[in-house]
Amino acid sequence: MATRGGVQRVNGSTQGKIFQYKLVLLGESAVGKSSLVLRFVKGQFHEYQESTIGAAFLTQTLCLDDTTVKFEIWDTAGQERYQSLAPMYYRGAQAAIVVYDITNQDTFNRAKTWVKELQRQASPNIVIALAGNKSDLARKRAVEMEQAQVYAEENNLLFMETSAKTAMNVNEIFLEIAKKLPKSDQSSAGGGSGSGRPGVDLTQSSQNTSSGCCKS
Amino acid sequence: MQMDLISFEQEHDNTVSPKKVDSPNGYGEMLEDDQICKSDNLNSQPSPSLVVSFDDASSSTSDATAVAPTPSSRLSGYFNKLGIKGGIRNYKRRWFTFNDSTGKLIYYRNPGELTPLDEVDIRKATFSLHPQFKDSSFIIKISNDKPLLLETNDRSVALLWFDTLQELRKKYIMDEDLNLKGQSGGPNEFYNKDNIPSNGSIFYDTNVFVSNEKDPPVRVKSDLEPPETKPPNRLSVFGRIRSRSTYLVSGRKESNKSNGCSQCSDYESSIVNLTDDLNAVENELEASREVIKVLQLQLEATVREKESLIEICKSHSITDQMLHTLAQREKELTLTESRFRQSENKVEKLTAESQRLIKERDDAKEELNLMRELIHVKDQTVMSLTNKIYDLEKGRKDETANNERSNIRKLEQDELESLKDSVNAYQLQNKCLNKEIIALNDIRKVLEKKQQELQLKCYDWEARCCQIHSKLLSLLKELKQTMEMSENSEENDPQQLISSNQSIKTLVTRLLDENSLDIPLSWKPGNRKRSEEHTSSSADMDYDELGFSLKQSDCEIEFNDKLAVKSEALNKMKMKNEGSEPAVARQQFEWKYRWDYFIGNLGSNELQKSLELKVLLRTGVPQEYRCKIWRMLINIRIRNLKERLGTNYYQNLCTKSAECKVNPAAKQIELDLLRTLPNNKHFENIKSPGIMRLRQVLTCYSLHSPAVGYCQGMNRLAAVALLFMPEEDAFWTLVAIIENIMPPDYFTANLLGAHVDQFVLRELLNEKMPNLGAHLEKHHIELSLFSWFLTCFVDNVPSNIYLRIWDVFLYEGNKVLFRFALAFLKYHSTAILSMNDSLVINQYIRLIGYRTTDVDHLCHIAFNQLNPFRMRTVKAKRLHHTQMVTNELNKLDSIRKTLPVHENNDNSDTPNLLVLVEIRLRGESKQALVQADQVDQVADLEASQICDSQTTNFLDCKVDKISTTPAVRRIAAQNNIKLSNVKVTGRDGRILKEDLLKYLEEAKNSVPFTVIQRAMFKSMTQSLKVPHFGLSNKMTLSNLLNILPNLKERARGIKLTFMPLFMKALSLALNDFPMLNSSIDEKNEKYNTYGLIVTNIKNAQNLSILEILRRDDLTGGTITSYIIGSIGGLFGIPVISPTEVVIVAIGQIRTVPIFNEKDEIVKGYIINIFCQRITKPSIE
């Protein structure tokens, strides 16, 4: 945690606190999870991003008014059989982005399943965002925005249609999540005192693990 | 010592004691007891001298302290005495002791004994060490007597005895001489000796002597009394002794003589001895007479003296006192006289000595002078000789110098000139040769280039040729098939003909497609040039020889220290180039050479597993041999499988994939094609040749193994394989990796194997690098390196590293993955340990592959530093975690099932076991085994058996305590043999190599049960217990066949088989006989009737078996039907599946003449149906 203190000094924001959050991306294969992250973290876009095997790990820092939010991003593989790995990554996550492809109804259905699973399995306070990716392909649209919007409202999700290709709403969705994440001292107990992992509610995560997913 | 002596005198010293003179009986007795030889010895000694020598002997021994300084070291000890009795030689242990007083060596049986066995006078003895016997034996030989052979264990003891005895003998003999001299000296001498008070024994002797005079009170007086009466008395005593002893001995001799001739010689010798003695005694007697004369003269003198003294006494009236003092003076006088005599003797001796010495000195002096003269002469000769030598040398030198100088100058000049000429000539030659060499080298280079080009061309053409060959073959086969088909079915099946024609057409067009030319992608013409000519166009420079984009490759590294990594890599390169360039080049050359040698040796042979190959592979395979080596490695692994599946298996799969429109994996494959190796030019766009092949390979694999289907990650494996291998081999590579190298269930539904391996990896990490493990633990970092394990390091690792890993991986198997995963961590362990933020560590580990610059070092860590690395431990760990992970995954699945399922939630991705069954039936065995319920059972069974087989596999590994040799274990491991299955012939249940080889031989000819076969075997055995009967019938199918064309038309290209039709008919029939639609409840002994719950399959003709079977509502069925017709069977007796009541076997459709309603013979289509049902079901 010494490094974290160091970051604080480097930023030079005397009043600013650093919050570190674990964020996981879920969604059907080839909906653009990795592309979203790549756009957000590096500002790049590859037409053909290598398919993710297992999971990828990236980090990005956002500045919010007087605080700094550090995202620890776990970008998971989308193929169905890789979903057995997902609990490893969403366990203990404070935020999740469930991505679907607006040109493919199936991916939206899969997204809904993911939301359900997160609501049941992940930590109760998890902030879930629904991202309808590939909005640049709106003419091939298969999932109506309203439909998704309604679903998001019903389930209390953040919702945005994004495009990793055009960078539309990419930073925004992360920013929204950062804003919505609790920044009370309680939830980020480690942030102030300098002990433990900031933003990670260990007790909750342990409860969840005991309820059943792959324990590791 | 004194006591000893006393006892001696009392018991044995019969010659010494004068007491024995007076007791002749005792003396006689003693003689009787003693042996003859002994008495000889005794007799040979001059007895009177012994009395005297006794004193001297004792005094001399007391002087000779060097030999016996203390009483304890008196000369005595054990010897083995050789005795000859009746010709038998035997050694007897005897105690020998030397009597100082008598100068005799006496021996007894034991030291404590009083009676000696015998004694030897050393004065007469000669000593010798016997050379014939042992070193430690020595012989005491006395003249005219048999030698006394003594033996001891210790040579030093023998020598000591030898020396001391010699010494003693010398002394005794010398003393004897002295005594004789002293004796002849006169009566004074006698007195003197007697009166020396130093020795108690002498005193004792005298005492005895005095007591013999029977005048004890005047003992001293008698000694001092005038000797007129004494000397004759004493002499008479001696004479008596001598004469008596002689008489006795002679008497004895005579008696012995009469005893027998055997002892004659002994007696003769003793007679000789005795006569000698007699002579000696006579001599003595004469001497004594002379002494007597002298003494008489003396007596006269003393008488006169006495008379004069008496006169003086009378005249001077001297008192007794005066006389007394006179006598005393006399005594003193004699004393001093004797002393004087002694000293005189000494002086004599000394003067003799000094004279001798003087003589010696003179001799020495003379010698010295002689020597000096000699030396002088020698010096002179040496001088003269050296002078001569010097002169000679000088003379020679002068001579040669003069001669040579003149000669050499001329010769040298000549030689020089000739040498100059030859040097010039050589120089010229050298120049010419150099030129020649350069020219030849140039030619060689050109030729080499040409050769290489030609070789490359040759390779290309060869590959092309092979490809075309295979295409031709497949085309011809297809043609042949259609020909046969057309022959068989004639005009009856025009549709089939058309379809086959079509398929030929498609095949031809496919084959004609240039892109499908099946050679490895890295062989494509463009690559090769680039790899050789680095100066080619700039556009080409963006790709390396394998087609990887050089631009993009480092885009992966987004971290700040990208530069640091780069600089490190460059530094290393620089180091290599500068410092150790020759060494590296040599290493490189050696490595290359070894491979060349290996490949050369291999020739056209099959690759064999060997240690050499293993070691060589660990050094990496040269790029140009990768294609060949990898192909061969793969071939080793799947040779058997390939044989089983047939040569055209892949082509068949290809055609099938073209036909099969419903491939559940196709969608995902399509999605991933371009996302496989986007930075490789062979895979960069949808039209790239690599992409098309990749699609083909993956699709074929999903058909080959529906249980696996397609899993992300496999695309990378296939793509890398395609870089080095033709399409078909790439397919087989995929098969080998998934089915042979990796543990089961690695790529299946929930990636069980991969999950397990993560735990195994973690455990191994904790074992191999506990501090790093603890560090990661501390920062809550979960090592999830799925991507490495599922893609064999193709993900997130630079290509140069993963190709090296693959080289080994294909040979050594999945253990290599652990080795390298750990090696990566170890390579960076210091860096990771220095980090204290989970975020940073995670990020670091994620791109650890790109941070690794030194491949050789990585390999070194993987293969050397991580040892020991046993597959057994890995297997044990896998076993340990498998159950746990399975449970967790099952839990997760059950949770997910409870989640609401959204519409259109297609499970296309998850492989259905029914799919597996169907495909197996179609593709592999052609055996018809179709029945909804059974399939379900099979599915369950299979699922459980997969689990079982895993666990048993693992258990097998763990419990594998079968005794055998490591070599056998290795062979077993290589061939995937459970040792428990091998028939044992070795002792104590030990598996011998022959057993294993035999088993292998058998295994070659046997095919193991498939999962389905096993299930069938089990269930059918079970069902044969059920009482049942059979009924057979024939059915005409004319009507059905009439409507078939119509149905087929409606099916629109979907292959329609009879099976669904039968199924439909059967299920319709069940509507009429609901009781048959039941199952047995064995436990409760009742039938569970399902009444009218009969499936009505809509559009049965339009659904494939697969689809029929996939209808959920068909599960829990009650009737099984076998289509034996598809394998050409006419009749079949099926076996009822347990819990069911009926089973139907449907035979082949046959064309036979039959009678129609009008009794006309017409062509009819008949099938045989055989139905078995359980006896006496309670049907109402």
mmCIF file with all atom_site columns, N, CA and C in Angstrom, chain A residues 3 20 29 42 48-51 56-57 59 79 81-85 89 109 112 116-117 120 212-213 215, chain B residues 558 668 674-675 678 708 710 712 716 747 749-750 755 759 784 786 839 842-843 846 888 896 898 902-903:
data_model
loop_
_atom_site.group_PDB
_atom_site.id
_atom_site.type_symbol
_atom_site.label_atom_id
_atom_site.label_alt_id
_atom_site.label_comp_id
_atom_site.label_asym_id
_atom_site.label_entity_id
_atom_site.label_seq_id
_atom_site.pdbx_PDB_ins_code
_atom_site.Cartn_x
_atom_site.Cartn_y
_atom_site.Cartn_z
_atom_site.occupancy
_atom_site.B_iso_or_equiv
_atom_site.pdbx_formal_charge
_atom_site.auth_seq_id
_atom_site.auth_comp_id
_atom_site.auth_asym_id
_atom_site.auth_atom_id
_atom_site.pdbx_PDB_model_num
ATOM 1   N N  . THR A 1 3   ? 2.839   2.007   -2.282  1.00 0.00 ? 3   THR A N  1
ATOM 2   C CA . THR A 1 3   ? 2.811   2.578   -3.626  1.00 0.00 ? 3   THR A CA 1
ATOM 3   C C  . THR A 1 3   ? 1.597   3.481   -3.795  1.00 0.00 ? 3   THR A C  1
ATOM 4   N N  . GLN A 1 20  ? -9.601  2.356   -5.355  1.00 0.00 ? 20  GLN A N  1
ATOM 5   C CA . GLN A 1 20  ? -9.275  1.300   -6.304  1.00 0.00 ? 20  GLN A CA 1
ATOM 6   C C  . GLN A 1 20  ? -10.444 0.348   -6.380  1.00 0.00 ? 20  GLN A C  1
ATOM 7   N N  . SER A 1 29  ? -19.517 -13.868 -26.529 1.00 0.00 ? 29  SER A N  1
ATOM 8   C CA . SER A 1 29  ? -18.275 -13.798 -27.296 1.00 0.00 ? 29  SER A CA 1
ATOM 9   C C  . SER A 1 29  ? -18.422 -12.792 -28.444 1.00 0.00 ? 29  SER A C  1
ATOM 10  N N  . LYS A 1 42  ? -6.214  2.322   -23.614 1.00 0.00 ? 42  LYS A N  1
ATOM 11  C CA . LYS A 1 42  ? -5.142  2.779   -24.491 1.00 0.00 ? 42  LYS A CA 1
ATOM 12  C C  . LYS A 1 42  ? -5.603  3.694   -25.612 1.00 0.00 ? 42  LYS A C  1
ATOM 13  N N  . TYR A 1 48  ? -9.756  -6.387  -35.658 1.00 0.00 ? 48  TYR A N  1
ATOM 14  C CA . TYR A 1 48  ? -9.775  -7.773  -35.193 1.00 0.00 ? 48  TYR A CA 1
ATOM 15  C C  . TYR A 1 48  ? -8.900  -7.925  -33.956 1.00 0.00 ? 48  TYR A C  1
ATOM 16  N N  . GLN A 1 49  ? -9.572  -7.794  -32.859 1.00 0.00 ? 49  GLN A N  1
ATOM 17  C CA . GLN A 1 49  ? -8.887  -7.971  -31.589 1.00 0.00 ? 49  GLN A CA 1
ATOM 18  C C  . GLN A 1 49  ? -8.753  -9.465  -31.331 1.00 0.00 ? 49  GLN A C  1
ATOM 19  N N  . GLU A 1 50  ? -7.563  -9.876  -30.911 1.00 0.00 ? 50  GLU A N  1
ATOM 20  C CA . GLU A 1 50  ? -7.402  -11.306 -30.600 1.00 0.00 ? 50  GLU A CA 1
ATOM 21  C C  . GLU A 1 50  ? -8.445  -11.750 -29.589 1.00 0.00 ? 50  GLU A C  1
ATOM 22  N N  . SER A 1 51  ? -9.029  -12.885 -29.820 1.00 0.00 ? 51  SER A N  1
ATOM 23  C CA . SER A 1 51  ? -10.038 -13.346 -28.868 1.00 0.00 ? 51  SER A CA 1
ATOM 24  C C  . SER A 1 51  ? -9.383  -13.602 -27.510 1.00 0.00 ? 51  SER A C  1
ATOM 25  N N  . ALA A 1 56  ? -8.252  -11.127 -19.395 1.00 0.00 ? 56  ALA A N  1
ATOM 26  C CA . ALA A 1 56  ? -7.154  -10.174 -19.548 1.00 0.00 ? 56  ALA A CA 1
ATOM 27  C C  . ALA A 1 56  ? -7.231  -9.165  -18.405 1.00 0.00 ? 56  ALA A C  1
ATOM 28  N N  . PHE A 1 57  ? -6.088  -8.687  -18.030 1.00 0.00 ? 57  PHE A N  1
ATOM 29  C CA . PHE A 1 57  ? -6.067  -7.733  -16.923 1.00 0.00 ? 57  PHE A CA 1
ATOM 30  C C  . PHE A 1 57  ? -5.484  -6.409  -17.385 1.00 0.00 ? 57  PHE A C  1
ATOM 31  N N  . THR A 1 59  ? -5.416  -1.923  -16.337 1.00 0.00 ? 59  THR A N  1
ATOM 32  C CA . THR A 1 59  ? -5.769  -0.919  -15.327 1.00 0.00 ? 59  THR A CA 1
ATOM 33  C C  . THR A 1 59  ? -5.907  0.435   -16.007 1.00 0.00 ? 59  THR A C  1
ATOM 34  N N  . GLN A 1 79  ? -16.764 -16.859 -24.701 1.00 0.00 ? 79  GLN A N  1
ATOM 35  C CA . GLN A 1 79  ? -17.362 -18.130 -25.129 1.00 0.00 ? 79  GLN A CA 1
ATOM 36  C C  . GLN A 1 79  ? -18.029 -18.834 -23.966 1.00 0.00 ? 79  GLN A C  1
ATOM 37  N N  . ARG A 1 81  ? -18.284 -21.749 -22.817 1.00 0.00 ? 81  ARG A N  1
ATOM 38  C CA . ARG A 1 81  ? -17.620 -22.668 -21.891 1.00 0.00 ? 81  ARG A CA 1
ATOM 39  C C  . ARG A 1 81  ? -16.638 -21.950 -20.965 1.00 0.00 ? 81  ARG A C  1
ATOM 40  N N  . TYR A 1 82  ? -16.312 -20.726 -21.302 1.00 0.00 ? 82  TYR A N  1
ATOM 41  C CA . TYR A 1 82  ? -15.433 -19.973 -20.416 1.00 0.00 ? 82  TYR A CA 1
ATOM 42  C C  . TYR A 1 82  ? -16.196 -19.350 -19.253 1.00 0.00 ? 82  TYR A C  1
ATOM 43  N N  . GLN A 1 83  ? -17.524 -19.467 -19.311 1.00 0.00 ? 83  GLN A N  1
ATOM 44  C CA . GLN A 1 83  ? -18.284 -18.828 -18.225 1.00 0.00 ? 83  GLN A CA 1
ATOM 45  C C  . GLN A 1 83  ? -18.015 -19.516 -16.891 1.00 0.00 ? 83  GLN A C  1
ATOM 46  N N  . SER A 1 84  ? -17.481 -20.697 -16.957 1.00 0.00 ? 84  SER A N  1
ATOM 47  C CA . SER A 1 84  ? -17.148 -21.345 -15.684 1.00 0.00 ? 84  SER A CA 1
ATOM 48  C C  . SER A 1 84  ? -16.022 -20.615 -14.968 1.00 0.00 ? 84  SER A C  1
ATOM 49  N N  . LEU A 1 85  ? -15.316 -19.773 -15.731 1.00 0.00 ? 85  LEU A N  1
ATOM 50  C CA . LEU A 1 85  ? -14.240 -19.013 -15.115 1.00 0.00 ? 85  LEU A CA 1
ATOM 51  C C  . LEU A 1 85  ? -14.740 -17.714 -14.481 1.00 0.00 ? 85  LEU A C  1
ATOM 52  N N  . TYR A 1 89  ? -13.569 -14.053 -11.496 1.00 0.00 ? 89  TYR A N  1
ATOM 53  C CA . TYR A 1 89  ? -13.267 -12.650 -11.790 1.00 0.00 ? 89  TYR A CA 1
ATOM 54  C C  . TYR A 1 89  ? -14.304 -11.699 -11.214 1.00 0.00 ? 89  TYR A C  1
ATOM 55  N N  . ASN A 1 109 ? -29.696 -11.382 -24.910 1.00 0.00 ? 109 ASN A N  1
ATOM 56  C CA . ASN A 1 109 ? -30.270 -12.385 -23.999 1.00 0.00 ? 109 ASN A CA 1
ATOM 57  C C  . ASN A 1 109 ? -29.207 -12.930 -23.052 1.00 0.00 ? 109 ASN A C  1
ATOM 58  N N  . LYS A 1 112 ? -28.558 -10.556 -20.378 1.00 0.00 ? 112 LYS A N  1
ATOM 59  C CA . LYS A 1 112 ? -29.559 -10.605 -19.306 1.00 0.00 ? 112 LYS A CA 1
ATOM 60  C C  . LYS A 1 112 ? -29.224 -11.719 -18.312 1.00 0.00 ? 112 LYS A C  1
ATOM 61  N N  . LYS A 1 116 ? -28.469 -11.425 -14.319 1.00 0.00 ? 116 LYS A N  1
ATOM 62  C CA . LYS A 1 116 ? -29.109 -12.239 -13.283 1.00 0.00 ? 116 LYS A CA 1
ATOM 63  C C  . LYS A 1 116 ? -28.047 -12.911 -12.392 1.00 0.00 ? 116 LYS A C  1
ATOM 64  N N  . GLU A 1 117 ? -27.090 -13.470 -13.061 1.00 0.00 ? 117 GLU A N  1
ATOM 65  C CA . GLU A 1 117 ? -26.079 -14.193 -12.291 1.00 0.00 ? 117 GLU A CA 1
ATOM 66  C C  . GLU A 1 117 ? -25.326 -13.255 -11.367 1.00 0.00 ? 117 GLU A C  1
ATOM 67  N N  . ARG A 1 120 ? -27.260 -12.362 -8.403  1.00 0.00 ? 120 ARG A N  1
ATOM 68  C CA . ARG A 1 120 ? -27.357 -13.428 -7.414  1.00 0.00 ? 120 ARG A CA 1
ATOM 69  C C  . ARG A 1 120 ? -26.028 -13.782 -6.781  1.00 0.00 ? 120 ARG A C  1
ATOM 70  N N  . GLY A 1 212 ? -20.981 -20.730 -3.417  1.00 0.00 ? 212 GLY A N  1
ATOM 71  C CA . GLY A 1 212 ? -20.825 -21.698 -4.435  1.00 0.00 ? 212 GLY A CA 1
ATOM 72  C C  . GLY A 1 212 ? -19.984 -21.604 -5.624  1.00 0.00 ? 212 GLY A C  1
ATOM 73  N N  . CYS A 1 213 ? -19.420 -20.641 -6.086  1.00 0.00 ? 213 CYS A N  1
ATOM 74  C CA . CYS A 1 213 ? -18.726 -20.848 -7.331  1.00 0.00 ? 213 CYS A CA 1
ATOM 75  C C  . CYS A 1 213 ? -17.358 -21.374 -7.063  1.00 0.00 ? 213 CYS A C  1
ATOM 76  N N  . LYS A 1 215 ? -14.112 -22.147 -6.261  1.00 0.00 ? 215 LYS A N  1
ATOM 77  C CA . LYS A 1 215 ? -13.311 -21.483 -5.239  1.00 0.00 ? 215 LYS A CA 1
ATOM 78  C C  . LYS A 1 215 ? -11.856 -21.673 -5.625  1.00 0.00 ? 215 LYS A C  1
ATOM 79  N N  . GLU B 2 558 ? 2.112   -2.303  -23.421 1.00 0.00 ? 558 GLU B N  1
ATOM 80  C CA . GLU B 2 558 ? 1.623   -0.933  -23.276 1.00 0.00 ? 558 GLU B CA 1
ATOM 81  C C  . GLU B 2 558 ? 2.188   -0.263  -22.029 1.00 0.00 ? 558 GLU B C  1
ATOM 82  N N  . GLN B 2 668 ? -19.249 -19.849 -33.774 1.00 0.00 ? 668 GLN B N  1
ATOM 83  C CA . GLN B 2 668 ? -18.141 -19.349 -32.967 1.00 0.00 ? 668 GLN B CA 1
ATOM 84  C C  . GLN B 2 668 ? -16.832 -19.401 -33.759 1.00 0.00 ? 668 GLN B C  1
ATOM 85  N N  . LEU B 2 674 ? -10.852 -14.438 -37.694 1.00 0.00 ? 674 LEU B N  1
ATOM 86  C CA . LEU B 2 674 ? -9.995  -13.265 -37.904 1.00 0.00 ? 674 LEU B CA 1
ATOM 87  C C  . LEU B 2 674 ? -9.386  -12.772 -36.604 1.00 0.00 ? 674 LEU B C  1
ATOM 88  N N  . ARG B 2 675 ? -9.843  -13.346 -35.535 1.00 0.00 ? 675 ARG B N  1
ATOM 89  C CA . ARG B 2 675 ? -9.311  -12.908 -34.240 1.00 0.00 ? 675 ARG B CA 1
ATOM 90  C C  . ARG B 2 675 ? -8.283  -13.918 -33.709 1.00 0.00 ? 675 ARG B C  1
ATOM 91  N N  . PRO B 2 678 ? -4.317  -11.988 -35.577 1.00 0.00 ? 678 PRO B N  1
ATOM 92  C CA . PRO B 2 678 ? -4.552  -10.822 -36.442 1.00 0.00 ? 678 PRO B CA 1
ATOM 93  C C  . PRO B 2 678 ? -3.267  -10.151 -36.909 1.00 0.00 ? 678 PRO B C  1
ATOM 94  N N  . VAL B 2 708 ? -15.941 -32.052 -27.842 1.00 0.00 ? 708 VAL B N  1
ATOM 95  C CA . VAL B 2 708 ? -15.136 -30.847 -27.675 1.00 0.00 ? 708 VAL B CA 1
ATOM 96  C C  . VAL B 2 708 ? -15.708 -29.730 -28.533 1.00 0.00 ? 708 VAL B C  1
ATOM 97  N N  . TYR B 2 710 ? -15.869 -26.814 -30.553 1.00 0.00 ? 710 TYR B N  1
ATOM 98  C CA . TYR B 2 710 ? -14.870 -25.777 -30.747 1.00 0.00 ? 710 TYR B CA 1
ATOM 99  C C  . TYR B 2 710 ? -14.740 -24.988 -29.462 1.00 0.00 ? 710 TYR B C  1
ATOM 100 N N  . GLN B 2 712 ? -12.548 -21.712 -27.792 1.00 0.00 ? 712 GLN B N  1
ATOM 101 C CA . GLN B 2 712 ? -11.596 -20.634 -28.068 1.00 0.00 ? 712 GLN B CA 1
ATOM 102 C C  . GLN B 2 712 ? -10.227 -21.044 -27.530 1.00 0.00 ? 712 GLN B C  1
ATOM 103 N N  . ARG B 2 716 ? -5.996  -20.867 -32.031 1.00 0.00 ? 716 ARG B N  1
ATOM 104 C CA . ARG B 2 716 ? -4.571  -20.499 -32.024 1.00 0.00 ? 716 ARG B CA 1
ATOM 105 C C  . ARG B 2 716 ? -3.711  -21.726 -32.299 1.00 0.00 ? 716 ARG B C  1
ATOM 106 N N  . PHE B 2 747 ? -10.688 -29.120 -23.002 1.00 0.00 ? 747 PHE B N  1
ATOM 107 C CA . PHE B 2 747 ? -11.388 -28.139 -23.823 1.00 0.00 ? 747 PHE B CA 1
ATOM 108 C C  . PHE B 2 747 ? -12.889 -28.369 -23.817 1.00 0.00 ? 747 PHE B C  1
ATOM 109 N N  . ALA B 2 749 ? -16.854 -28.890 -22.155 1.00 0.00 ? 749 ALA B N  1
ATOM 110 C CA . ALA B 2 749 ? -17.858 -27.930 -21.712 1.00 0.00 ? 749 ALA B CA 1
ATOM 111 C C  . ALA B 2 749 ? -17.409 -26.932 -20.654 1.00 0.00 ? 749 ALA B C  1
ATOM 112 N N  . ASN B 2 750 ? -16.900 -27.407 -19.551 1.00 0.00 ? 750 ASN B N  1
ATOM 113 C CA . ASN B 2 750 ? -16.581 -26.413 -18.523 1.00 0.00 ? 750 ASN B CA 1
ATOM 114 C C  . ASN B 2 750 ? -15.085 -26.296 -18.262 1.00 0.00 ? 750 ASN B C  1
ATOM 115 N N  . HIS B 2 755 ? -9.184  -25.863 -15.485 1.00 0.00 ? 755 HIS B N  1
ATOM 116 C CA . HIS B 2 755 ? -9.415  -25.395 -14.109 1.00 0.00 ? 755 HIS B CA 1
ATOM 117 C C  . HIS B 2 755 ? -8.488  -26.105 -13.142 1.00 0.00 ? 755 HIS B C  1
ATOM 118 N N  . PHE B 2 759 ? -5.026  -24.965 -10.368 1.00 0.00 ? 759 PHE B N  1
ATOM 119 C CA . PHE B 2 759 ? -4.726  -25.309 -8.967  1.00 0.00 ? 759 PHE B CA 1
ATOM 120 C C  . PHE B 2 759 ? -3.400  -26.041 -8.850  1.00 0.00 ? 759 PHE B C  1
ATOM 121 N N  . SER B 2 784 ? -4.250  -16.819 -12.769 1.00 0.00 ? 784 SER B N  1
ATOM 122 C CA . SER B 2 784 ? -5.161  -17.461 -13.721 1.00 0.00 ? 784 SER B CA 1
ATOM 123 C C  . SER B 2 784 ? -4.497  -17.380 -15.081 1.00 0.00 ? 784 SER B C  1
ATOM 124 N N  . PHE B 2 786 ? -4.997  -19.315 -17.582 1.00 0.00 ? 786 PHE B N  1
ATOM 125 C CA . PHE B 2 786 ? -5.735  -20.194 -18.494 1.00 0.00 ? 786 PHE B CA 1
ATOM 126 C C  . PHE B 2 786 ? -5.216  -20.070 -19.906 1.00 0.00 ? 786 PHE B C  1
ATOM 127 N N  . LEU B 2 839 ? -2.040  -4.593  -7.999  1.00 0.00 ? 839 LEU B N  1
ATOM 128 C CA . LEU B 2 839 ? -2.368  -4.096  -9.332  1.00 0.00 ? 839 LEU B CA 1
ATOM 129 C C  . LEU B 2 839 ? -1.165  -4.196  -10.260 1.00 0.00 ? 839 LEU B C  1
ATOM 130 N N  . ASN B 2 842 ? -0.283  -7.853  -10.982 1.00 0.00 ? 842 ASN B N  1
ATOM 131 C CA . ASN B 2 842 ? -1.204  -8.428  -11.952 1.00 0.00 ? 842 ASN B CA 1
ATOM 132 C C  . ASN B 2 842 ? -0.855  -7.994  -13.362 1.00 0.00 ? 842 ASN B C  1
ATOM 133 N N  . GLN B 2 843 ? -0.585  -6.706  -13.462 1.00 0.00 ? 843 GLN B N  1
ATOM 134 C CA . GLN B 2 843 ? -0.267  -6.162  -14.774 1.00 0.00 ? 843 GLN B CA 1
ATOM 135 C C  . GLN B 2 843 ? 1.028   -6.771  -15.301 1.00 0.00 ? 843 GLN B C  1
ATOM 136 N N  . ARG B 2 846 ? 0.507   -10.355 -16.364 1.00 0.00 ? 846 ARG B N  1
ATOM 137 C CA . ARG B 2 846 ? -0.307  -10.467 -17.576 1.00 0.00 ? 846 ARG B CA 1
ATOM 138 C C  . ARG B 2 846 ? 0.577   -10.399 -18.834 1.00 0.00 ? 846 ARG B C  1
ATOM 139 N N  . GLU B 2 888 ? -17.373 -28.065 -7.582  1.00 0.00 ? 888 GLU B N  1
ATOM 140 C CA . GLU B 2 888 ? -17.615 -26.623 -7.649  1.00 0.00 ? 888 GLU B CA 1
ATOM 141 C C  . GLU B 2 888 ? -18.330 -26.258 -8.941  1.00 0.00 ? 888 GLU B C  1
ATOM 142 N N  . ARG B 2 896 ? -26.741 -21.862 -12.087 1.00 0.00 ? 896 ARG B N  1
ATOM 143 C CA . ARG B 2 896 ? -27.071 -21.213 -13.359 1.00 0.00 ? 896 ARG B CA 1
ATOM 144 C C  . ARG B 2 896 ? -28.369 -21.749 -13.942 1.00 0.00 ? 896 ARG B C  1
ATOM 145 N N  . THR B 2 898 ? -30.924 -22.550 -12.388 1.00 0.00 ? 898 THR B N  1
ATOM 146 C CA . THR B 2 898 ? -32.085 -21.936 -11.731 1.00 0.00 ? 898 THR B CA 1
ATOM 147 C C  . THR B 2 898 ? -32.327 -20.528 -12.235 1.00 0.00 ? 898 THR B C  1
ATOM 148 N N  . HIS B 2 902 ? -33.682 -17.074 -20.988 1.00 0.00 ? 902 HIS B N  1
ATOM 149 C CA . HIS B 2 902 ? -34.351 -16.186 -21.939 1.00 0.00 ? 902 HIS B CA 1
ATOM 150 C C  . HIS B 2 902 ? -34.566 -16.895 -23.238 1.00 0.00 ? 902 HIS B C  1
ATOM 151 N N  . GLU B 2 903 ? -35.558 -16.450 -23.951 1.00 0.00 ? 903 GLU B N  1
ATOM 152 C CA . GLU B 2 903 ? -35.873 -17.120 -25.208 1.00 0.00 ? 903 GLU B CA 1
ATOM 153 C C  . GLU B 2 903 ? -34.690 -16.997 -26.180 1.00 0.00 ? 903 GLU B C  1
#
